[in-house]
Amino acid sequence: MSRALVIVDVQNDFCEGGSLAVPGGAEVARRISEHVLTHLDGYAAVVATADWHEDPGGHFSQAPDYVDSWPAHCRVGSDGALFHPAAEPAFEHVEAIFRKGQHSAAYSGFEGFTVEADRRVGLADWLRDRAIEQVDVVGIATDHCVRATALDSADEGFETTVLLDLTAGVAPATTAAALVALAEAGVETTGTPALPPAEG
């Protein structure tokens, strides 16, 4: 079976120093690069997703609830939307980038698209065109865009695994809930996500 690696949203705004930083994000970017360099032969394709917001409506808020609304992040053309420098070695092997959320929230990489021969191609079609059957998902954040991407991957019929050692979660409670949702959807998981300390 042919396997692909999907690297989710390893962008500056989601790493330390960014507008919506996830603890451990920069280290995850570094680990993903290490993983790609040591496991490249095991993948038929390596792709990435990226938040790419222009006017996503209520997804941005000056008083965010951190559930449905968030501080402004990954604006089109901003430094925050760029991939983290620690991920650069991995991105030397990325074949396509699927940008999502220009005018919406868009948590899942399967909501994004790349452009080939002047036409938009979604992630599911891109993978099927290359006879991919298995998908490994890594990136930021475990409890949001990684979760949504993995769930959509399974829903699209791909045999999906989340490599938790190569993810970082926003909060322990939402990450725990994400792991339950992944298990219920038949998504395999390995390892443990990076997490901030529990509050209290």
Tab-separated table of C-alpha atoms in Angstrom:
chain	number	residue	atom	x	y	z
A	1	MET	CA	0.000	0.000	0.000
A	2	SER	CA	1.247	3.491	-0.787
A	3	ARG	CA	1.530	5.924	2.109
A	4	ALA	CA	1.594	9.735	2.234
A	5	LEU	CA	2.652	12.121	4.980
A	6	VAL	CA	0.441	15.164	5.575
A	7	ILE	CA	2.164	17.961	7.519
A	8	VAL	CA	-0.506	20.199	9.059
A	9	ASP	CA	-0.059	23.951	9.581
A	10	VAL	CA	3.525	24.109	10.875
A	11	GLN	CA	3.436	27.896	10.556
A	12	ASN	CA	5.094	30.726	12.484
A	13	ASP	CA	1.879	31.966	14.081
A	14	PHE	CA	1.298	28.533	15.630
A	15	CYS	CA	4.807	28.305	17.101
A	16	GLU	CA	6.413	30.165	19.975
A	17	GLY	CA	6.392	33.900	19.286
A	18	GLY	CA	3.404	33.688	16.956
A	19	SER	CA	-0.005	35.289	17.413
A	20	LEU	CA	-1.635	31.940	18.272
A	21	ALA	CA	1.341	30.030	19.610
A	22	VAL	CA	0.969	26.394	20.636
A	23	PRO	CA	3.486	25.272	23.302
A	24	GLY	CA	6.010	22.939	21.734
A	25	GLY	CA	5.213	24.039	18.193
A	26	ALA	CA	8.792	24.855	17.215
A	27	GLU	CA	10.041	21.552	18.604
A	28	VAL	CA	7.357	19.716	16.640
A	29	ALA	CA	8.547	21.481	13.492
A	30	ARG	CA	12.079	20.277	14.210
A	31	ARG	CA	10.933	16.714	14.889
A	32	ILE	CA	8.901	16.635	11.683
A	33	SER	CA	12.007	17.590	9.705
A	34	GLU	CA	13.940	14.827	11.414
A	35	HIS	CA	11.143	12.343	10.693
A	36	VAL	CA	10.977	13.246	7.017
A	37	LEU	CA	14.727	12.957	6.563
A	38	THR	CA	14.887	9.549	8.264
A	39	HIS	CA	11.637	8.035	6.916
A	40	LEU	CA	11.376	9.545	3.439
A	41	ASP	CA	11.721	6.157	1.750
A	42	GLY	CA	8.537	5.036	3.476
A	43	TYR	CA	6.369	7.668	1.778
A	44	ALA	CA	5.117	7.822	-1.771
A	45	ALA	CA	4.323	11.513	-1.217
A	46	VAL	CA	4.831	14.290	1.332
A	47	VAL	CA	2.405	17.220	1.348
A	48	ALA	CA	1.566	20.101	3.670
A	49	THR	CA	-1.428	22.191	4.623
A	50	ALA	CA	-1.488	25.861	5.585
A	51	ASP	CA	-3.934	28.295	7.120
A	52	TRP	CA	-4.220	31.140	4.597
A	53	HIS	CA	-6.663	33.701	5.948
A	54	GLU	CA	-7.732	36.871	4.171
A	55	ASP	CA	-11.202	37.591	5.540
A	56	PRO	CA	-12.427	34.556	7.502
A	57	GLY	CA	-15.319	36.388	9.183
A	58	GLY	CA	-16.077	35.373	12.761
A	59	HIS	CA	-13.055	33.037	12.858
A	60	PHE	CA	-11.067	36.155	13.905
A	61	SER	CA	-12.060	38.124	16.989
A	62	GLN	CA	-10.582	40.789	19.249
A	63	ALA	CA	-12.316	38.955	22.111
A	64	PRO	CA	-11.861	35.312	21.039
A	65	ASP	CA	-13.497	32.414	22.836
A	66	TYR	CA	-10.758	29.984	21.677
A	67	VAL	CA	-13.458	27.568	20.537
A	68	ASP	CA	-15.014	29.133	17.465
A	69	SER	CA	-13.111	32.429	17.365
A	70	TRP	CA	-9.396	33.163	17.621
A	71	PRO	CA	-6.895	36.019	17.513
A	72	ALA	CA	-5.942	36.998	13.970
A	73	HIS	CA	-3.376	34.548	12.574
A	74	CYS	CA	-1.813	33.310	9.339
A	75	ARG	CA	-2.923	36.293	7.284
A	76	VAL	CA	-2.182	35.981	3.575
A	77	GLY	CA	1.253	37.462	2.891
A	78	SER	CA	2.279	37.798	6.554
A	79	ASP	CA	5.372	36.381	8.226
A	80	GLY	CA	3.056	34.501	10.569
A	81	ALA	CA	1.665	32.510	7.644
A	82	LEU	CA	5.130	31.303	6.619
A	83	PHE	CA	6.270	27.830	7.586
A	84	HIS	CA	8.491	27.692	10.668
A	85	PRO	CA	12.227	27.702	9.856
A	86	ALA	CA	12.737	24.431	11.771
A	87	ALA	CA	10.471	22.736	9.212
A	88	GLU	CA	12.567	23.831	6.218
A	89	PRO	CA	14.449	20.514	5.864
A	90	ALA	CA	11.093	18.706	5.640
A	91	PHE	CA	9.722	21.164	3.110
A	92	GLU	CA	12.530	20.394	0.695
A	93	HIS	CA	10.570	17.168	0.117
A	94	VAL	CA	7.024	18.588	0.125
A	95	GLU	CA	5.377	18.079	-3.267
A	96	ALA	CA	2.281	20.226	-2.785
A	97	ILE	CA	0.863	22.741	-0.299
A	98	PHE	CA	-2.887	22.829	0.310
A	99	ARG	CA	-3.924	26.306	1.484
A	100	LYS	CA	-7.212	26.688	3.349
A	101	GLY	CA	-9.457	29.218	4.996
A	102	GLN	CA	-9.063	32.301	2.838
A	103	HIS	CA	-12.667	33.294	3.573
A	104	SER	CA	-13.675	30.764	6.234
A	105	ALA	CA	-12.407	28.924	9.307
A	106	ALA	CA	-11.268	25.735	7.499
A	107	TYR	CA	-9.619	23.521	10.108
A	108	SER	CA	-9.152	20.457	7.905
A	109	GLY	CA	-6.496	20.182	5.236
A	110	PHE	CA	-9.131	18.475	3.115
A	111	GLU	CA	-10.852	21.867	2.828
A	112	GLY	CA	-7.770	23.287	1.139
A	113	PHE	CA	-6.500	23.154	-2.408
A	114	THR	CA	-3.360	23.400	-4.482
A	115	VAL	CA	-3.152	24.669	-8.046
A	116	GLU	CA	-2.051	22.357	-10.855
A	117	ALA	CA	-2.255	23.289	-14.534
A	118	ASP	CA	-4.365	26.355	-13.659
A	119	ARG	CA	-6.981	24.321	-11.788
A	120	ARG	CA	-7.683	23.873	-8.116
A	121	VAL	CA	-7.122	20.357	-6.775
A	122	GLY	CA	-8.301	19.261	-3.329
A	123	LEU	CA	-6.228	17.062	-1.056
A	124	ALA	CA	-8.430	13.954	-1.379
A	125	ASP	CA	-8.332	14.024	-5.187
A	126	TRP	CA	-4.596	14.731	-5.192
A	127	LEU	CA	-3.931	11.690	-3.012
A	128	ARG	CA	-6.244	9.442	-5.032
A	129	ASP	CA	-4.603	10.549	-8.287
A	130	ARG	CA	-1.384	9.092	-6.861
A	131	ALA	CA	-3.018	5.868	-5.640
A	132	ILE	CA	-2.390	6.747	-1.991
A	133	GLU	CA	-4.206	4.451	0.426
A	134	GLN	CA	-2.543	5.212	3.782
A	135	VAL	CA	-2.043	8.636	5.350
A	136	ASP	CA	0.119	9.691	8.299
A	137	VAL	CA	-0.878	13.047	9.830
A	138	VAL	CA	1.468	15.285	11.850
A	139	GLY	CA	1.596	18.959	12.818
A	140	ILE	CA	-0.278	21.639	14.759
A	141	ALA	CA	-2.567	21.543	16.611
A	142	THR	CA	-3.487	18.055	17.778
A	143	ASP	CA	-6.884	19.154	19.061
A	144	HIS	CA	-7.891	21.325	16.114
A	145	CYS	CA	-6.443	21.167	12.595
A	146	VAL	CA	-4.649	17.821	13.045
A	147	ARG	CA	-7.844	16.306	14.461
A	148	ALA	CA	-10.017	17.719	11.675
A	149	THR	CA	-7.593	16.654	8.946
A	150	ALA	CA	-7.286	13.116	10.304
A	151	LEU	CA	-11.045	12.730	10.696
A	152	ASP	CA	-11.631	13.880	7.122
A	153	SER	CA	-8.864	11.591	5.906
A	154	ALA	CA	-10.593	8.596	7.484
A	155	ASP	CA	-13.959	9.771	6.167
A	156	GLU	CA	-12.469	9.906	2.664
A	157	GLY	CA	-11.517	6.246	3.014
A	158	PHE	CA	-7.789	6.549	3.685
A	159	GLU	CA	-6.224	4.322	6.338
A	160	THR	CA	-5.172	7.089	8.710
A	161	THR	CA	-2.618	7.311	11.519
A	162	VAL	CA	-1.769	10.369	13.625
A	163	LEU	CA	1.848	10.370	14.799
A	164	LEU	CA	1.239	12.112	18.123
A	165	ASP	CA	4.941	12.525	18.900
A	166	LEU	CA	4.976	14.908	15.926
A	167	THR	CA	2.006	17.008	17.101
A	168	ALA	CA	1.380	19.712	19.706
A	169	GLY	CA	-1.945	20.322	21.436
A	170	VAL	CA	-3.469	23.602	22.587
A	171	ALA	CA	-4.904	22.259	25.855
A	172	PRO	CA	-5.034	18.922	27.702
A	173	ALA	CA	-8.844	18.709	27.831
A	174	THR	CA	-9.453	19.420	24.157
A	175	THR	CA	-6.585	17.143	23.161
A	176	ALA	CA	-8.051	14.304	25.237
A	177	ALA	CA	-11.408	14.849	23.524
A	178	ALA	CA	-9.704	14.840	20.132
A	179	LEU	CA	-8.056	11.502	20.869
A	180	VAL	CA	-11.450	10.015	21.748
A	181	ALA	CA	-12.945	11.337	18.503
A	182	LEU	CA	-10.053	9.931	16.480
A	183	ALA	CA	-10.387	6.504	18.076
A	184	GLU	CA	-14.144	6.458	17.477
A	185	ALA	CA	-13.516	7.251	13.801
A	186	GLY	CA	-11.050	4.384	13.440
A	187	VAL	CA	-7.973	6.604	13.222
A	188	GLU	CA	-4.856	4.944	14.630
A	189	THR	CA	-2.562	6.946	16.907
A	190	THR	CA	0.999	6.408	18.038
A	191	GLY	CA	3.047	8.250	20.652
A	192	THR	CA	2.057	11.199	22.848
A	193	PRO	CA	1.350	14.824	21.813
A	194	ALA	CA	3.256	17.781	23.241
A	195	LEU	CA	0.960	19.579	25.704
A	196	PRO	CA	1.066	22.667	27.899
A	197	PRO	CA	0.871	22.057	31.667
A	198	ALA	CA	-2.650	21.461	32.988
A	199	GLU	CA	-4.102	24.554	34.621
A	200	GLY	CA	-4.670	24.656	38.357
